[in-house]
mmCIF file of C-alpha atoms in Angstrom:
data_model
loop_
_atom_site.group_PDB
_atom_site.id
_atom_site.type_symbol
_atom_site.label_atom_id
_atom_site.label_comp_id
_atom_site.label_asym_id
_atom_site.label_seq_id
_atom_site.Cartn_x
_atom_site.Cartn_y
_atom_site.Cartn_z
ATOM 1 C CA CYS A 23 65.643 79.072 77.225
ATOM 2 C CA ARG A 24 64.823 81.160 73.917
ATOM 3 C CA GLN A 25 65.224 84.641 76.314
ATOM 4 C CA ALA A 26 68.753 83.520 77.926
ATOM 5 C CA ILE A 27 69.649 82.431 73.597
ATOM 6 C CA GLU A 28 68.764 86.216 72.550
ATOM 7 C CA ALA A 29 69.802 87.263 75.121
ATOM 8 C CA GLY A 30 73.308 86.154 73.866
ATOM 9 C CA LEU A 31 73.643 84.105 77.624
ATOM 10 C CA VAL A 32 75.531 80.418 77.206
ATOM 11 C CA VAL A 33 73.967 77.913 77.386
ATOM 12 C CA ARG A 34 75.518 75.069 80.059
ATOM 13 C CA GLY A 35 71.322 73.997 80.556
ATOM 14 C CA ALA A 36 68.642 74.080 79.505
ATOM 15 C CA HIS A 37 66.534 71.684 82.838
ATOM 16 C CA PRO A 38 67.296 73.570 84.773
ATOM 17 C CA LEU A 39 68.772 76.492 83.087
ATOM 18 C CA ASN A 40 72.378 77.690 83.643
ATOM 19 C CA CYS A 41 74.127 79.817 81.530
ATOM 20 C CA GLU A 42 76.637 81.927 81.155
ATOM 21 C CA THR A 43 77.700 85.467 80.839
ATOM 22 C CA PRO A 44 79.570 85.519 77.493
ATOM 23 C CA ILE A 45 83.516 86.146 78.531
ATOM 24 C CA PRO A 46 83.549 89.315 76.010
ATOM 25 C CA ALA A 47 80.954 91.112 77.898
ATOM 26 C CA LEU A 48 83.336 90.843 80.690
ATOM 27 C CA VAL A 49 85.407 92.341 79.895
ATOM 28 C CA GLY A 50 86.014 96.601 80.569
ATOM 29 C CA GLY A 51 82.899 96.503 82.662
ATOM 30 C CA VAL A 52 81.415 95.837 85.879
ATOM 31 C CA VAL A 53 77.800 96.656 86.552
ATOM 32 C CA MET A 54 76.468 93.586 84.258
ATOM 33 C CA PRO A 55 72.854 94.493 82.507
ATOM 34 C CA ASN A 56 70.130 92.331 84.358
ATOM 35 C CA ASP A 57 69.508 89.640 81.024
ATOM 36 C CA ARG A 58 73.553 89.351 80.708
ATOM 37 C CA PHE A 59 73.824 88.283 84.687
ATOM 38 C CA TYR A 60 74.803 84.464 84.514
ATOM 39 C CA ILE A 61 71.927 81.932 85.926
ATOM 40 C CA ARG A 62 72.261 79.085 88.452
ATOM 41 C CA ASN A 63 70.126 76.658 89.380
ATOM 42 C CA HIS A 64 69.595 73.085 90.746
ATOM 43 C CA PHE A 65 66.025 72.645 90.356
ATOM 44 C CA GLN A 66 63.087 74.040 89.267
ATOM 45 C CA ILE A 67 62.225 77.936 88.343
ATOM 46 C CA PRO A 68 59.331 78.755 90.953
ATOM 47 C CA ARG A 69 56.380 80.788 89.557
ATOM 48 C CA LEU A 70 56.015 83.169 93.204
ATOM 49 C CA ASP A 71 52.852 85.678 92.960
ATOM 50 C CA PRO A 72 54.239 88.543 95.038
ATOM 51 C CA ALA A 73 50.521 89.560 96.295
ATOM 52 C CA THR A 74 50.471 86.180 97.721
ATOM 53 C CA TYR A 75 54.560 86.228 98.757
ATOM 54 C CA ARG A 76 55.043 86.225 102.071
ATOM 55 C CA LEU A 77 58.895 85.549 103.801
ATOM 56 C CA ALA A 78 58.568 83.364 106.709
ATOM 57 C CA VAL A 79 60.807 84.108 109.948
ATOM 58 C CA GLY A 80 60.741 80.861 112.953
ATOM 59 C CA GLY A 81 63.178 79.098 115.078
ATOM 60 C CA ARG A 82 65.327 80.636 118.292
ATOM 61 C CA VAL A 83 63.388 83.881 118.180
ATOM 62 C CA GLU A 84 61.216 85.665 120.448
ATOM 63 C CA ARG A 85 57.958 86.778 117.770
ATOM 64 C CA LEU A 86 57.538 84.751 114.593
ATOM 65 C CA LEU A 87 57.351 86.994 111.052
ATOM 66 C CA SER A 88 55.808 86.826 108.191
ATOM 67 C CA LEU A 89 56.052 89.126 106.283
ATOM 68 C CA THR A 90 54.595 90.420 103.146
ATOM 69 C CA MET A 91 56.977 92.279 100.424
ATOM 70 C CA ARG A 92 55.184 96.182 101.157
ATOM 71 C CA ASP A 93 56.228 95.018 104.727
ATOM 72 C CA LEU A 94 59.645 94.488 103.258
ATOM 73 C CA GLN A 95 59.799 97.596 101.194
ATOM 74 C CA ASN A 96 59.072 99.872 103.958
ATOM 75 C CA MET A 97 62.201 98.780 105.858
ATOM 76 C CA ARG A 98 64.923 100.194 105.863
ATOM 77 C CA SER A 99 66.822 99.606 102.120
ATOM 78 C CA HIS A 100 70.860 99.400 101.207
ATOM 79 C CA THR A 101 72.239 99.395 97.184
ATOM 80 C CA LEU A 102 74.905 97.036 97.405
ATOM 81 C CA ALA A 103 77.877 96.494 93.951
ATOM 82 C CA VAL A 104 77.779 92.704 94.932
ATOM 83 C CA THR A 105 79.774 90.339 91.934
ATOM 84 C CA LEU A 106 78.828 86.695 92.447
ATOM 85 C CA GLU A 107 80.585 83.771 91.149
ATOM 86 C CA CYS A 108 79.528 79.543 91.318
ATOM 87 C CA ALA A 109 81.991 77.734 92.885
ATOM 88 C CA GLY A 110 81.862 75.366 89.495
ATOM 89 C CA ASN A 111 83.043 78.100 87.698
ATOM 90 C CA GLY A 112 86.429 77.016 84.907
ATOM 91 C CA ARG A 113 85.125 73.282 85.900
ATOM 92 C CA ALA A 114 85.201 72.236 82.847
ATOM 93 C CA LEU A 115 88.475 72.510 82.048
ATOM 94 C CA PHE A 116 89.032 70.205 84.528
ATOM 95 C CA ASN A 117 91.848 67.282 83.632
ATOM 96 C CA PRO A 118 91.275 65.049 84.402
ATOM 97 C CA PRO A 119 87.663 66.236 84.184
ATOM 98 C CA ILE A 120 84.916 66.196 87.168
ATOM 99 C CA GLU A 121 81.699 65.720 87.641
ATOM 100 C CA GLY A 122 78.799 69.269 87.811
ATOM 101 C CA GLU A 123 78.102 71.142 85.827
ATOM 102 C CA LYS A 124 80.596 72.628 82.942
ATOM 103 C CA TRP A 125 80.989 75.410 83.121
ATOM 104 C CA ASP A 126 84.049 77.399 81.444
ATOM 105 C CA LEU A 127 84.738 80.637 82.756
ATOM 106 C CA GLY A 128 81.418 82.826 83.030
ATOM 107 C CA ALA A 129 79.443 82.359 85.770
ATOM 108 C CA VAL A 130 80.798 85.428 87.244
ATOM 109 C CA SER A 131 78.939 88.963 87.183
ATOM 110 C CA THR A 132 78.594 91.241 89.835
ATOM 111 C CA ALA A 133 75.625 93.517 90.197
ATOM 112 C CA GLU A 134 73.880 96.006 92.377
ATOM 113 C CA TRP A 135 71.694 94.843 94.383
ATOM 114 C CA THR A 136 68.735 96.721 96.677
ATOM 115 C CA GLY A 137 67.345 95.327 100.087
ATOM 116 C CA VAL A 138 66.527 95.019 102.777
ATOM 117 C CA PRO A 139 69.856 94.084 105.375
ATOM 118 C CA LEU A 140 68.801 90.979 106.865
ATOM 119 C CA VAL A 141 70.345 92.123 110.470
ATOM 120 C CA GLU A 142 66.537 94.837 110.433
ATOM 121 C CA VAL A 143 64.674 91.348 109.999
ATOM 122 C CA LEU A 144 66.656 90.160 112.892
ATOM 123 C CA ASP A 145 66.547 92.480 114.901
ATOM 124 C CA ARG A 146 62.431 92.238 114.350
ATOM 125 C CA ALA A 147 62.127 88.667 115.008
ATOM 126 C CA GLY A 148 64.476 88.790 117.531
ATOM 127 C CA VAL A 149 66.839 86.144 118.178
ATOM 128 C CA GLU A 150 66.937 84.141 121.063
ATOM 129 C CA ALA A 151 70.424 83.710 123.382
ATOM 130 C CA GLY A 152 72.882 80.410 122.426
ATOM 131 C CA THR A 153 71.383 80.437 118.375
ATOM 132 C CA ARG A 154 74.718 79.890 116.312
ATOM 133 C CA GLU A 155 73.080 79.134 112.766
ATOM 134 C CA VAL A 156 70.768 81.145 110.518
ATOM 135 C CA LEU A 157 69.551 79.405 107.906
ATOM 136 C CA PHE A 158 67.835 80.544 104.224
ATOM 137 C CA ARG A 159 65.202 78.350 102.737
ATOM 138 C CA GLY A 160 64.075 78.533 98.920
ATOM 139 C CA ALA A 161 60.844 77.889 97.333
ATOM 140 C CA ASP A 162 63.169 75.585 94.809
ATOM 141 C CA CYS A 163 62.766 72.036 95.160
ATOM 142 C CA GLY A 164 63.567 68.756 93.027
ATOM 143 C CA THR A 165 65.574 65.342 93.959
ATOM 144 C CA VAL A 166 69.015 64.279 93.553
ATOM 145 C CA GLU A 167 70.838 61.715 92.917
ATOM 146 C CA GLY A 168 70.550 58.679 95.468
ATOM 147 C CA ASN A 169 67.645 60.622 97.187
ATOM 148 C CA ALA A 170 64.012 59.769 96.123
ATOM 149 C CA GLU A 171 62.812 62.550 98.337
ATOM 150 C CA THR A 172 61.630 65.998 97.210
ATOM 151 C CA ILE A 173 64.026 68.460 99.092
ATOM 152 C CA ARG A 174 63.986 72.010 99.146
ATOM 153 C CA PHE A 175 67.434 74.154 98.192
ATOM 154 C CA GLU A 176 68.389 75.903 101.406
ATOM 155 C CA ARG A 177 71.780 76.757 103.139
ATOM 156 C CA SER A 178 73.160 78.422 106.565
ATOM 157 C CA LEU A 179 75.964 80.684 107.709
ATOM 158 C CA PRO A 180 76.900 81.313 111.192
ATOM 159 C CA LEU A 181 75.330 83.743 112.976
ATOM 160 C CA ASP A 182 77.921 86.156 112.959
ATOM 161 C CA GLN A 183 77.888 86.353 109.616
ATOM 162 C CA ALA A 184 74.323 86.710 109.350
ATOM 163 C CA ARG A 185 73.884 90.014 111.141
ATOM 164 C CA ALA A 186 76.920 91.208 109.237
ATOM 165 C CA SER A 187 75.171 94.521 107.523
ATOM 166 C CA GLU A 188 76.392 93.600 104.071
ATOM 167 C CA VAL A 189 73.831 89.939 104.134
ATOM 168 C CA LEU A 190 71.112 91.806 102.157
ATOM 169 C CA LEU A 191 67.047 90.539 101.415
ATOM 170 C CA ALA A 192 66.792 91.983 97.617
ATOM 171 C CA TYR A 193 64.358 92.176 95.857
ATOM 172 C CA ALA A 194 65.408 94.966 93.008
ATOM 173 C CA MET A 195 68.293 94.554 91.316
ATOM 174 C CA ASN A 196 70.478 97.015 89.015
ATOM 175 C CA GLY A 197 67.796 99.271 89.759
ATOM 176 C CA GLU A 198 64.611 96.858 88.382
ATOM 177 C CA PRO A 199 62.603 94.165 90.243
ATOM 178 C CA LEU A 200 64.367 90.181 90.416
ATOM 179 C CA ALA A 201 63.419 88.494 87.432
ATOM 180 C CA ALA A 202 62.427 84.718 88.129
ATOM 181 C CA ASP A 203 66.267 83.713 86.703
ATOM 182 C CA HIS A 204 67.784 85.509 89.990
ATOM 183 C CA GLY A 205 65.318 85.220 92.408
ATOM 184 C CA PHE A 206 62.273 86.364 92.868
ATOM 185 C CA PRO A 207 60.802 88.357 94.448
ATOM 186 C CA VAL A 208 62.882 88.199 96.961
ATOM 187 C CA ARG A 209 66.949 86.397 97.251
ATOM 188 C CA ALA A 210 70.006 86.509 99.817
ATOM 189 C CA ILE A 211 72.983 88.549 98.920
ATOM 190 C CA VAL A 212 75.415 87.323 100.960
ATOM 191 C CA PRO A 213 79.304 89.796 99.963
ATOM 192 C CA GLY A 214 82.116 87.335 100.159
ATOM 193 C CA TRP A 215 80.783 84.060 100.160
ATOM 194 C CA VAL A 216 80.621 81.613 97.197
ATOM 195 C CA GLY A 217 77.601 81.848 95.244
ATOM 196 C CA ILE A 218 75.234 78.892 96.359
ATOM 197 C CA ASN A 219 74.623 80.780 99.812
ATOM 198 C CA ASN A 220 73.030 83.549 97.904
ATOM 199 C CA ILE A 221 69.866 81.738 97.996
ATOM 200 C CA LYS A 222 67.472 83.198 95.249
ATOM 201 C CA TRP A 223 62.748 82.781 95.595
ATOM 202 C CA VAL A 224 63.773 82.629 99.496
ATOM 203 C CA GLY A 225 60.684 81.651 101.279
ATOM 204 C CA ARG A 226 61.993 80.945 104.999
ATOM 205 C CA ILE A 227 64.879 82.153 107.554
ATOM 206 C CA GLU A 228 65.330 79.735 110.132
ATOM 207 C CA VAL A 229 67.242 80.145 113.486
ATOM 208 C CA ARG A 230 68.618 77.630 115.169
ATOM 209 C CA ASP A 231 70.871 76.811 117.874
ATOM 210 C CA SER A 232 73.087 73.899 116.257
ATOM 211 C CA LYS A 233 74.646 73.938 112.224
ATOM 212 C CA ILE A 234 72.385 72.804 109.686
ATOM 213 C CA ASP A 235 74.018 70.255 107.405
ATOM 214 C CA VAL A 236 73.010 70.259 103.734
ATOM 215 C CA ALA A 237 74.306 68.654 100.206
#
């Protein structure tokens, strides 16, 4: 939280940490410096060791995978400039008020993301016929109102969208390794989808034959 304030971000919540990019920083530029990129978390930020990190790929696949950072970095990489925006951006302006983090208009930023096209990983695993959905599960976890059980943060995409060449498993942001705030060591970057689908700290990809219902 202190680092965010020193970087000039507007802190909306400390536990978990949620910060907006200041509006003046959004004017007149495209790529946002890493320390000014807005931060959105639903649970506390996990601290992962790149030396022991593994990306598991399972479900309806021909080959189960357990990929190290070296494995991912040795695969074909791609860089895309992608804008992420929280679905709640501007929520504080609603009248009457609505539930959720009270964002003004700074929950949006653009960065250049570098990583492995998701299709490369899916092809290496071999997706079985009849598959419909691809789920991304983050390492962040916690509880939500009305449910005492600890859950991990996860979202899914239809297979045809997940196989789109633009979807990345990103490990770098503006030419630098991802910071913990932004999903270190690997996050999903899904152009054209709302920010919540760009899962951070991805630890597992699961291929399913049915849609996954998530909160």
